[in-house]
Each structure stands twice: as structure tokens, then as C-alpha cells.
PDB file of C-alpha atoms and ligand atoms in Angstrom:
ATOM      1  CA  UNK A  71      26.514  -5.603 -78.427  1.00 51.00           C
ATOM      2  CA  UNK A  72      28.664  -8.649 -77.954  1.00 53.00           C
ATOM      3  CA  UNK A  73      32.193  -7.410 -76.156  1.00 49.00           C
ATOM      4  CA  UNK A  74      34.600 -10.034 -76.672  1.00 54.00           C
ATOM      5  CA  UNK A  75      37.203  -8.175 -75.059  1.00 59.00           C
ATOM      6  CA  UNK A  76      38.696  -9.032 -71.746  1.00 77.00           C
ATOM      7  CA  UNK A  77      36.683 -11.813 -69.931  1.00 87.00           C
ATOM      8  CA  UNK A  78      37.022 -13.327 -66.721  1.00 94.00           C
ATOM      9  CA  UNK A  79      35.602 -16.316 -66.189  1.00 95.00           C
ATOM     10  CA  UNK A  80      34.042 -16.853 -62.755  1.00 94.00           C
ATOM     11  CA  UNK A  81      31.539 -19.880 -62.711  1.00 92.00           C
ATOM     12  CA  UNK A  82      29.581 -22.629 -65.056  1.00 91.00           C
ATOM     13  CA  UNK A  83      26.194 -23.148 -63.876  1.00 82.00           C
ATOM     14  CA  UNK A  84      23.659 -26.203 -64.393  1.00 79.00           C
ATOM     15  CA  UNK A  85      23.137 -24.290 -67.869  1.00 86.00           C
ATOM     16  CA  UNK A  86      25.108 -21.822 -68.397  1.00 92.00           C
ATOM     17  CA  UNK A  87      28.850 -19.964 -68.392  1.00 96.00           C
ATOM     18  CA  UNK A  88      29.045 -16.875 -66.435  1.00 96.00           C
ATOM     19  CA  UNK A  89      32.535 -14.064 -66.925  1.00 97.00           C
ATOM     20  CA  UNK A  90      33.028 -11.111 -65.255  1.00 97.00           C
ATOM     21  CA  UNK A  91      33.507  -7.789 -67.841  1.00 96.00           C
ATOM     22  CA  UNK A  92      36.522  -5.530 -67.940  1.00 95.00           C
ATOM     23  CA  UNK A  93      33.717  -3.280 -67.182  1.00 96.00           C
ATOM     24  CA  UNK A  94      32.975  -4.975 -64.170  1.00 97.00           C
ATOM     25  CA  UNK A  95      29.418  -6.383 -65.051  1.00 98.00           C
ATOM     26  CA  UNK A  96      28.810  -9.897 -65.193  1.00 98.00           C
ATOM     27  CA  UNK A  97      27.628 -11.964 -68.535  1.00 98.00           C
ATOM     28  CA  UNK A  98      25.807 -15.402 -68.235  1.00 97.00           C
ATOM     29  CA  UNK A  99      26.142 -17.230 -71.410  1.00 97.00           C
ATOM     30  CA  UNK A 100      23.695 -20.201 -71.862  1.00 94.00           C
ATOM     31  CA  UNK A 101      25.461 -23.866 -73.208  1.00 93.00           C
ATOM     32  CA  UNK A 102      22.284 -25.020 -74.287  1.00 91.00           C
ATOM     33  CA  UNK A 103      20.511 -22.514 -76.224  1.00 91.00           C
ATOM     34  CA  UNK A 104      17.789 -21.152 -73.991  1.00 91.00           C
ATOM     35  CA  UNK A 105      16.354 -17.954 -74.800  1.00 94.00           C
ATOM     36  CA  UNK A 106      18.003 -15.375 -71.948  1.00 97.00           C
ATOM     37  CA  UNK A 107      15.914 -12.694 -72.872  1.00 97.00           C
ATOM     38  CA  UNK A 108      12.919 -13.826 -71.043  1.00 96.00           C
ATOM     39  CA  UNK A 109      14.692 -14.588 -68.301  1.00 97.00           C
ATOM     40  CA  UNK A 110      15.853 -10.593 -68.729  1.00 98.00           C
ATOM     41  CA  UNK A 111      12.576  -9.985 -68.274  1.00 98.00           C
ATOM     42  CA  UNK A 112      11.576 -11.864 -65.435  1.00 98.00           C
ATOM     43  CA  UNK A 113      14.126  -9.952 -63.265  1.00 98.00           C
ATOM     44  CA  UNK A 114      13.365  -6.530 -64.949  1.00 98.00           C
ATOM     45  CA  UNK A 115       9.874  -7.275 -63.517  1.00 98.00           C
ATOM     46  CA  UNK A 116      10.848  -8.577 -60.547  1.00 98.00           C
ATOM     47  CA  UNK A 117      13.130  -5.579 -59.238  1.00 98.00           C
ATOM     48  CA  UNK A 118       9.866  -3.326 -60.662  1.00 98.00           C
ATOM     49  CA  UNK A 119       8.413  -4.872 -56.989  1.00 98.00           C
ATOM     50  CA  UNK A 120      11.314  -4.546 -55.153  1.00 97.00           C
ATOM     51  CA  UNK A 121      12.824  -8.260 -55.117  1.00 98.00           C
ATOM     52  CA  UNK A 122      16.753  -8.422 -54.875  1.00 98.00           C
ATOM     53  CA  UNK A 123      17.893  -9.542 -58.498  1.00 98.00           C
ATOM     54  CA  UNK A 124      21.026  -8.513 -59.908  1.00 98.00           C
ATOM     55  CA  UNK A 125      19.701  -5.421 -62.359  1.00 98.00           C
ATOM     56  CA  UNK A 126      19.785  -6.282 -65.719  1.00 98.00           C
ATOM     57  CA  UNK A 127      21.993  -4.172 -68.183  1.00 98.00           C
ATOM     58  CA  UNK A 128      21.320  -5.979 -71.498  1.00 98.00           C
ATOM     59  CA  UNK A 129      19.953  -9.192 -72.530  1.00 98.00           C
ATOM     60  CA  UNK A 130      20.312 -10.696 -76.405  1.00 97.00           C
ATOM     61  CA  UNK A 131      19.288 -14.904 -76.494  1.00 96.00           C
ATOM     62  CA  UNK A 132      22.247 -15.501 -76.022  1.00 95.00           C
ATOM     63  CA  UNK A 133      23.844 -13.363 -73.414  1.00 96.00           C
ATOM     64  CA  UNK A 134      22.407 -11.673 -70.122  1.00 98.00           C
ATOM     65  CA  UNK A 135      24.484  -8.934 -68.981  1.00 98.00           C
ATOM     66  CA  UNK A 136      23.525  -7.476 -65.302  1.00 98.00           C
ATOM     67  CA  UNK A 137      25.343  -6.674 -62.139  1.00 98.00           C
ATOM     68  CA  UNK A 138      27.766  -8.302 -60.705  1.00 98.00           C
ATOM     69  CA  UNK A 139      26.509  -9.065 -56.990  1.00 98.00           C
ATOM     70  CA  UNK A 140      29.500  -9.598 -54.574  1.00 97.00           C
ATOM     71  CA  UNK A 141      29.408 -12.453 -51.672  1.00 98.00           C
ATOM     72  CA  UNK A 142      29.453 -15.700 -51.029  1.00 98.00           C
ATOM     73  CA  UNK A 143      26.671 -18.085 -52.318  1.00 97.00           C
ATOM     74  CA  UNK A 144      24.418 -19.092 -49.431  1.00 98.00           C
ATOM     75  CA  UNK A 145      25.545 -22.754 -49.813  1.00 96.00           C
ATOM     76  CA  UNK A 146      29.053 -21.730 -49.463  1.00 96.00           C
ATOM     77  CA  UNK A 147      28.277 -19.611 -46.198  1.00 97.00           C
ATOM     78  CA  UNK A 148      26.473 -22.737 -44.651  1.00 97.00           C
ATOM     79  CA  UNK A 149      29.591 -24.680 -45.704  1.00 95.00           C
ATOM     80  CA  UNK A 150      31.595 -22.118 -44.440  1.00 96.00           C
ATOM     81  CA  UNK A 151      29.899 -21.197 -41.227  1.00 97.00           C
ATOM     82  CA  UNK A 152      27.892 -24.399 -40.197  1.00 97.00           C
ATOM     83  CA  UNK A 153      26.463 -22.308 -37.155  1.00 98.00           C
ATOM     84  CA  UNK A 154      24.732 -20.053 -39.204  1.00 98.00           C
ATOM     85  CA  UNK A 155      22.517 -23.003 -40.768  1.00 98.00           C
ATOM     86  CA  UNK A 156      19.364 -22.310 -38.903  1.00 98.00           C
ATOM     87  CA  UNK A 157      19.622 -18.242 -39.272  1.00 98.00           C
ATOM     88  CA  UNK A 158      19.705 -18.464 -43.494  1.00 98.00           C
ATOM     89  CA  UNK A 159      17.279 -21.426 -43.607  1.00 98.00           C
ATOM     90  CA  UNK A 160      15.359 -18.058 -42.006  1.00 98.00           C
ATOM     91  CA  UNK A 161      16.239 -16.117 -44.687  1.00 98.00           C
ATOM     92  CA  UNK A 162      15.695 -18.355 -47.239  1.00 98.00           C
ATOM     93  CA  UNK A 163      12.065 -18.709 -46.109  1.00 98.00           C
ATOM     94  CA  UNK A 164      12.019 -15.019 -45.700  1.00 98.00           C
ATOM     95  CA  UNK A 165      12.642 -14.771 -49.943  1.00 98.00           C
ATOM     96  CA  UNK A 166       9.804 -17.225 -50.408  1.00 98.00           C
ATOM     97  CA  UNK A 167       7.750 -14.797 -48.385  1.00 98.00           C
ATOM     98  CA  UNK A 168       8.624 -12.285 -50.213  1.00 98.00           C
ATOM     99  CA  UNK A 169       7.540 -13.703 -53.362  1.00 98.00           C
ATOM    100  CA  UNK A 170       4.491 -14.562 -52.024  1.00 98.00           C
ATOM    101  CA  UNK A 171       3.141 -11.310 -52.268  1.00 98.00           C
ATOM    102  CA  UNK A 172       4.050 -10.996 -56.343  1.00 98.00           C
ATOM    103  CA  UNK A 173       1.874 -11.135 -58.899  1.00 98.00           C
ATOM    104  CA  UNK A 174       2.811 -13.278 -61.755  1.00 98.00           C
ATOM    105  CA  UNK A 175       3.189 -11.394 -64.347  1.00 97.00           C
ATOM    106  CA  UNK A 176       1.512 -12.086 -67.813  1.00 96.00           C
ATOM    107  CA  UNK A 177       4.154 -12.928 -70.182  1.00 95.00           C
ATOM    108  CA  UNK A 178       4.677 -16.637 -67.706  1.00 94.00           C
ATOM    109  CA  UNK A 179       1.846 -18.911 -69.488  1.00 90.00           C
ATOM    110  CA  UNK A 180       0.331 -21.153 -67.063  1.00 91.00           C
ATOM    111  CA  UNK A 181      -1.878 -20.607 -64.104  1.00 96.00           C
ATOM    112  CA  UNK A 182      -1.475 -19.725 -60.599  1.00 97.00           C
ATOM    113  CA  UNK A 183       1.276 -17.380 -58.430  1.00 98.00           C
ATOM    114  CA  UNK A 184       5.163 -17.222 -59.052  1.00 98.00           C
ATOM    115  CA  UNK A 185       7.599 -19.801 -58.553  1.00 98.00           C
ATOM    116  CA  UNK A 186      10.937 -19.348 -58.437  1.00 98.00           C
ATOM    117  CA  UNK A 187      11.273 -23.068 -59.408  1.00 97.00           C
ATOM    118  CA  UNK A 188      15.013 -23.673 -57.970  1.00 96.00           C
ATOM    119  CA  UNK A 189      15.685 -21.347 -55.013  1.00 98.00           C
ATOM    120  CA  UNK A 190      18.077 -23.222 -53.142  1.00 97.00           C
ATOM    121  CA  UNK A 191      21.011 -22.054 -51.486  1.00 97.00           C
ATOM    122  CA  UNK A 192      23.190 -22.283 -54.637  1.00 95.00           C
ATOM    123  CA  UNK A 193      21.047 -19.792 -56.312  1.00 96.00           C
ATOM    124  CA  UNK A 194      21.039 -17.135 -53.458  1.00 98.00           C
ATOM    125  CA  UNK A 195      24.323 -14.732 -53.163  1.00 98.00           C
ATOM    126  CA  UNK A 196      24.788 -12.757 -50.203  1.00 98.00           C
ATOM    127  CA  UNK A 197      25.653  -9.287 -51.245  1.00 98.00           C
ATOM    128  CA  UNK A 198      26.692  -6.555 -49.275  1.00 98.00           C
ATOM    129  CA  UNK A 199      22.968  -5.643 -48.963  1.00 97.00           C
ATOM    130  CA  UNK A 200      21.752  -8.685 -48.141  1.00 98.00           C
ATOM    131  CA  UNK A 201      20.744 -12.192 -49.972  1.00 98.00           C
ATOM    132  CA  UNK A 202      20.131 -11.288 -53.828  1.00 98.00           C
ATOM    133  CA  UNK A 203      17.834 -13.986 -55.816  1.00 98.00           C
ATOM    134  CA  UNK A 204      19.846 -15.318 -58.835  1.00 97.00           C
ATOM    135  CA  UNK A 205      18.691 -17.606 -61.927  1.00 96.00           C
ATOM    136  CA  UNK A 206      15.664 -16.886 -63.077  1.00 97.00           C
ATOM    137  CA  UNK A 207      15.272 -19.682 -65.851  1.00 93.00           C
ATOM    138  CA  UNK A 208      12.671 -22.187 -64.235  1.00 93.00           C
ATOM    139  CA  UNK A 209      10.196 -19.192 -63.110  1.00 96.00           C
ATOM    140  CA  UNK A 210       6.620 -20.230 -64.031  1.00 97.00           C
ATOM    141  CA  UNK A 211       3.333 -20.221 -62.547  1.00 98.00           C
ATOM    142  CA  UNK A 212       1.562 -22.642 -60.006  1.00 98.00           C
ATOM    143  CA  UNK A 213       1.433 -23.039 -56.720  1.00 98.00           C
ATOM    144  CA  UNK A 214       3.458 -21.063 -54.052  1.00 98.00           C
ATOM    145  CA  UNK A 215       3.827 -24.760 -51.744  1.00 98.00           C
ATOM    146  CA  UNK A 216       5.406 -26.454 -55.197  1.00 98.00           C
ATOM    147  CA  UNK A 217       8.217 -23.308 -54.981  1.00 98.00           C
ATOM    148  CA  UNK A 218       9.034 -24.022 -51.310  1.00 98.00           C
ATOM    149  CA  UNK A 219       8.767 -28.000 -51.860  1.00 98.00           C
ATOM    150  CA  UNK A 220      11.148 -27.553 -54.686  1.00 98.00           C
ATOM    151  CA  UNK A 221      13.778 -25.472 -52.332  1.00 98.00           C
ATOM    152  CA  UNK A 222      13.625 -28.228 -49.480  1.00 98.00           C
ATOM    153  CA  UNK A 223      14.231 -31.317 -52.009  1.00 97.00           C
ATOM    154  CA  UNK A 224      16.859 -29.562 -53.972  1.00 95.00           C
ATOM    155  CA  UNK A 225      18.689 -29.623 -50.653  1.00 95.00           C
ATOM    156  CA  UNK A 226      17.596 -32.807 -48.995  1.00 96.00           C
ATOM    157  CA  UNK A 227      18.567 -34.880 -51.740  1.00 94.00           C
ATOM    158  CA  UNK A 228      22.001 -33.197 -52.743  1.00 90.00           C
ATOM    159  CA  UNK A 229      24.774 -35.694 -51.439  1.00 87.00           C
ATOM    160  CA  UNK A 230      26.617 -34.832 -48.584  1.00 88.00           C
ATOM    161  CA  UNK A 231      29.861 -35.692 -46.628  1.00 87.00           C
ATOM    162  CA  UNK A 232      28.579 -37.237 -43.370  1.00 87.00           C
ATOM    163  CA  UNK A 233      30.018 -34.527 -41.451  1.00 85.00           C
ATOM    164  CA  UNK A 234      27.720 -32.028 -43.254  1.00 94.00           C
ATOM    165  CA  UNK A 235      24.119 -33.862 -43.141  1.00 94.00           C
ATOM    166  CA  UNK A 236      23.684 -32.131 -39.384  1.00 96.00           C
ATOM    167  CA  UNK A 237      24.235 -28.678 -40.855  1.00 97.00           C
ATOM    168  CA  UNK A 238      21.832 -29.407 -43.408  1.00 97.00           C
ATOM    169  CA  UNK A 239      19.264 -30.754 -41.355  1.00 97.00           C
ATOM    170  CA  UNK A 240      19.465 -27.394 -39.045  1.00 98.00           C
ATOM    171  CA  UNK A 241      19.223 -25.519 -42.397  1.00 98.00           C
ATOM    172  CA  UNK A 242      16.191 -27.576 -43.497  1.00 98.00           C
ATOM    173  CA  UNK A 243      14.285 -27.459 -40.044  1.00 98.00           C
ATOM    174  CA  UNK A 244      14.740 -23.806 -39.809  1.00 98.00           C
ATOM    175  CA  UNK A 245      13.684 -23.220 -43.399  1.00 98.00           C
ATOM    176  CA  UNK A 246      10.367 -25.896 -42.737  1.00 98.00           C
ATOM    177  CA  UNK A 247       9.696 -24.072 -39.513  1.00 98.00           C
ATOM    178  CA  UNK A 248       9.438 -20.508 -41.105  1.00 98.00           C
ATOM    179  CA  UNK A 249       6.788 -21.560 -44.277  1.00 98.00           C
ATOM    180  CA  UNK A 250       3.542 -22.898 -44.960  1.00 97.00           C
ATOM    181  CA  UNK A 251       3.428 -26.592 -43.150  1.00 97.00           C
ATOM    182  CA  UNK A 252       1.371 -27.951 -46.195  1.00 97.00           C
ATOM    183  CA  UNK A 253       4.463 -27.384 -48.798  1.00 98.00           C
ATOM    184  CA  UNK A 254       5.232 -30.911 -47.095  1.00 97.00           C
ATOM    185  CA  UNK A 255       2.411 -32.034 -49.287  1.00 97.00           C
ATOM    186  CA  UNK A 256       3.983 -30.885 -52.600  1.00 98.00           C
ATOM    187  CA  UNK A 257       7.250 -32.774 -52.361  1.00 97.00           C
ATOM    188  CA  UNK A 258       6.248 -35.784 -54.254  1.00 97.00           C
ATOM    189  CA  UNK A 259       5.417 -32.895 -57.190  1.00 97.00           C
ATOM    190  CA  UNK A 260       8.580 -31.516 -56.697  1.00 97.00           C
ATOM    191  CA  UNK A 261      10.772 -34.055 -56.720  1.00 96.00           C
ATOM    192  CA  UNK A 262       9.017 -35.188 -59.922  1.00 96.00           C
ATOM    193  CA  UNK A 263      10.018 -31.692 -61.367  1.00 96.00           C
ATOM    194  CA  UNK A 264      13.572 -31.964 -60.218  1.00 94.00           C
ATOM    195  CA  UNK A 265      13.848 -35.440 -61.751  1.00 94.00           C
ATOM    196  CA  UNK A 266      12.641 -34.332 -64.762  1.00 92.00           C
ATOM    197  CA  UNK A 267      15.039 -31.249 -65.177  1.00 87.00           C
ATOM    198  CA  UNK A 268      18.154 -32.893 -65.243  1.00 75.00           C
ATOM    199  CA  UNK A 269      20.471 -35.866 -65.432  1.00 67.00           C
ATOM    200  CA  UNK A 270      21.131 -36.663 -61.850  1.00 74.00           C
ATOM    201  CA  UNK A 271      23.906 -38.511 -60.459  1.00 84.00           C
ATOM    202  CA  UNK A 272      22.308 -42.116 -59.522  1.00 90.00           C
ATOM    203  CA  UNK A 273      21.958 -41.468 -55.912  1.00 91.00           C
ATOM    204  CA  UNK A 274      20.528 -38.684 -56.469  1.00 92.00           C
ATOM    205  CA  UNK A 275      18.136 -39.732 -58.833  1.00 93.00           C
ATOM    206  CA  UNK A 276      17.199 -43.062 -56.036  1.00 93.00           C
ATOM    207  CA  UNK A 277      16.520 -40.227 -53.169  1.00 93.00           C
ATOM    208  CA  UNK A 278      13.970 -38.098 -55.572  1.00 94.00           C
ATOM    209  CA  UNK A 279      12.581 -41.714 -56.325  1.00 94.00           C
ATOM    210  CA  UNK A 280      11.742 -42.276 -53.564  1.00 95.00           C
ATOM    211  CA  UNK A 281      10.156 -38.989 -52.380  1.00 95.00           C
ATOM    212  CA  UNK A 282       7.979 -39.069 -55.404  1.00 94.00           C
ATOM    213  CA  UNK A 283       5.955 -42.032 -53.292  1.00 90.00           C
ATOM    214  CA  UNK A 284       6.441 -40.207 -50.280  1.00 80.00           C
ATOM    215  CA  UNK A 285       2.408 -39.999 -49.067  1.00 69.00           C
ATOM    216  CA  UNK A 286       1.352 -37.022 -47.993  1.00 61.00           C
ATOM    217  CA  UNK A 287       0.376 -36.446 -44.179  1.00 57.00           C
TER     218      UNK A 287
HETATM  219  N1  ADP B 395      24.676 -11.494 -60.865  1.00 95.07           N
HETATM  220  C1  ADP B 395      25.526 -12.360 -60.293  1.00 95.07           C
HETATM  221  N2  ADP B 395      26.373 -11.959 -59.319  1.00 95.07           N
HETATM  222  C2  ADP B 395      27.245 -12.824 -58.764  1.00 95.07           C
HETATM  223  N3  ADP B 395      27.368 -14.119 -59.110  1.00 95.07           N
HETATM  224  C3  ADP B 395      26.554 -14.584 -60.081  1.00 95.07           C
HETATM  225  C4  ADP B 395      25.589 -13.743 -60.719  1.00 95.07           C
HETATM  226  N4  ADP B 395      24.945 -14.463 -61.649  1.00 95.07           N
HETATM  227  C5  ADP B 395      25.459 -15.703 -61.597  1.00 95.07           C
HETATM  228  N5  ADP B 395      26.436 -15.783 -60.666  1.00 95.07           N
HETATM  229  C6  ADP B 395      27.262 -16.983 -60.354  1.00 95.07           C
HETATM  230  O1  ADP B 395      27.206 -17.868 -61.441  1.00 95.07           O
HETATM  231  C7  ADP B 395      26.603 -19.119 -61.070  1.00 95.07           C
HETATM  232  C8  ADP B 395      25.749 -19.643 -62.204  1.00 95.07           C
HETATM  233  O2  ADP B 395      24.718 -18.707 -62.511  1.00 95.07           O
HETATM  234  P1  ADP B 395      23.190 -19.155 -62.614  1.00 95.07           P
HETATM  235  O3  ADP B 395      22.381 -17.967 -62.998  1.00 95.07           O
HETATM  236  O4  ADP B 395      22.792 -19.841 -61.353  1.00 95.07           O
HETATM  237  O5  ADP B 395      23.261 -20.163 -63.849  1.00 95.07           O
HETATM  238  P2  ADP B 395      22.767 -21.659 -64.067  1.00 95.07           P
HETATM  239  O6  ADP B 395      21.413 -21.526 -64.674  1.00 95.07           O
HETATM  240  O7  ADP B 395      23.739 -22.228 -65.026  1.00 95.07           O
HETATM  241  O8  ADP B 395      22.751 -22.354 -62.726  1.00 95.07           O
HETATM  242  C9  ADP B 395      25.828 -18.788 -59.797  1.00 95.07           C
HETATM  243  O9  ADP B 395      25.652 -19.907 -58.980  1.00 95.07           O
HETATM  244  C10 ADP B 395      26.713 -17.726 -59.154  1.00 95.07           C
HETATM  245  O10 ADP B 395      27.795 -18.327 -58.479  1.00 95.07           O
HETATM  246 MG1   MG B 396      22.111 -21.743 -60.761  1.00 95.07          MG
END
């Protein structure tokens, strides 16, 4: 069913348009033709083990239609409330721990345990019953260090007003200091990945540059 009627629009994504329903549920529209129904599925199977998703109503390729979770984005609380930084790097490292313990399911090809693939701040929204995992697109299969490499550059090289790089760094310490040391090892993976996902801003694109060489330690 495709409702026309009486939509709100409330953010555009990396890939995607999301509106609010007269109903009250929330529909992410994708700009650049992705399939959303696997994504659908992803977070079916995901809230089947208890992860915080937003539960999914209806899903066509087009369209995803699930809840609307309520809160601020943790990036916006960090922006927000800069001495909070090293409490939700905890809790992001917290949802990587929690996904640790999933199996992937079979419908992801590939080999290995579940990545989220971009869980950074942006993607995590702190409803009223606590942080809730949004966008489900990159999920895939591979190693669980690659996931929490991917969440540390996605941060690290994001530019940042001078005045917010010490916030960031408490985030980023906190978050290190709560997973696996050896995800240090994957960032040269990851921030091939990340480079390879989308068209960066040239800065951006310099700082993942020059993490790819980064040698491990
Ligand atoms: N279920 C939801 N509840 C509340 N906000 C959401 C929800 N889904 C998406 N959003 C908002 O829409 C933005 C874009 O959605 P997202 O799934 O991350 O799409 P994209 O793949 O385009 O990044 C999110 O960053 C968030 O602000
Ligand atoms: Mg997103």
C-alpha cells in the first residue's frame, strides 16, 4: 500500500528520504533505488534476538514503513551535551557487544559474523527506552573488528569545528576503551570501505587516505 496522503517530512539520509505518516509511523524512501525489502528483513530478524530496531510495519522496494523512534540522534546528544561524550562512546560499544552475540543470518551472502557496517552516532537514536539501532542497508558478513573499525573512522574522519575535536576524542577513547583492542588493526580495511561507499568531501576523502596506510601495531 503506498499512502500518499499527509506526509511530513523529517530527514534525507546518505540514501534515502524519510516522512513521518498521518498515522504516526515513519516511511524511508530510498533516492537511489536500493531494494528496502531486505533491509526489512534484516531488522525483522534482528528484533527476533532482541536488538533495538525500529519494528518494521511494511516494506515494498521502494518504501520501508516501521516505527517512528522518538529522541535525539546520538551525534546530536554529543553535540548537545559534550559531557556526556565518554558515557555514549560506552553505549555505543555496548551495541557492538550486543551484536556480537548474533548469528548472521542466512539470507546475508558472504562469510563470517554480522556487521552493522555504519554504526556511528548518526545512525543511533535515543528513544525513550534507550539507544535504538537505525539503517540497516550496509549489514553484511565478516569480521566483528571491521564493524567496530568502521564506527571509529566514520567518526574520526568526519570534519569538525575546532571546538568540537575534544568532545570527539572523549567519545572515541571511551568507545576504543570498551571493545576489542585489535579492531585498531582493521582500520586501514575500513577506511577502504568507507572510501569506497561514497563521494566524500576532499578532506574527508585525504583523512581515509591516509588511514588506509596506517600500519597496524
Ligand atoms: N525509525 C526511525 N525513527 C526515528 N528517526 C528515524 C528512523 N529512521 C530514520 N530516522 C531518521 O532519518 C535519518 C535517515 O535515515 P537512515 O535510515 O539513516 O537513512 P540513510 O540510509 O539515508 O542514512 C536518520 O538519521 C534519522 O534521523
Ligand atoms: Mg543513516
Amino acid at each position: 500500500m503506498r499512502s500518499v496522503a499527509q506526509r511530513q517530512h523529517l530527514a534525507s539520509g546518505q540514501d534515502s528520504d524519510v516522512f513521518i505518516r498521518s498515522d504516526g509511523l515513519l516511511v524511508k524512501r530510498t533516492r537511489t533505488g536500493r531494494d528496502l525489502r531486505r533491509e526489512a528483513e534484516m531488522m525483522s530478524y534482528l528484533s527476533g534476538f532482541g536488538i533495538p530496531v525500529p519494528r518494521v510495519h511494511e516494506a515494498t522496494e521502494a518504501e520501508l514503513v516501521m516505527q517512528y523512534v522518538p529522541g535525539p540522534r546520538m551525534s546530536e546528544e554529543i553535540g548537545r551535551k559534550p559531557w556526556l561524550a565518554g558515557g555514549l562512546g560506552e553505549d555505543l560499544a555496548d551495541l557492538h557487544h550486543r551484536l556480537d552475540v548474533i548469528p548472521a543470518p542466512d539470507f546475508l551472502s558472504g562469510e563470517g559474523d554480522l556487521l552493522h557496517l555504519d554504526l556511528h552516532p548518526g545512525n543511533v537514536v535515543l528513544g525513550p527506552e534507550g539507544p535504538v539501532v537505525l539503517d540497516w542497508a550496509c549489514a553484511t558478513k565478516g569480521d566483528r573488528r571491521l564493524d567496530v573499525a568502521l564506527s571509529w573512522v566514520s567518526l574520526a574522519v568526519a570534519h569538525l569545528a575546532p571546538v568540537k575535536k575534544l568532545t570527539r576524542w572523549r567519545f572515541l577513547r571511551s568507545f576504543m576503551a570498551n571493545v576489542d583492542p585489535r579492531a585498531k588493526d582493521a582500520i586501514p580495511e575500513a577506511a577502504r570501505i568507507r572510501l569506497a561507499r561514497h563521494d566524500r568531501d576532499p578532506r574527508e576523502r585525504a583523512a581515509l587516505e591516509k588511514l588506509m596506510d596506517r600500519r597496524p601495531h
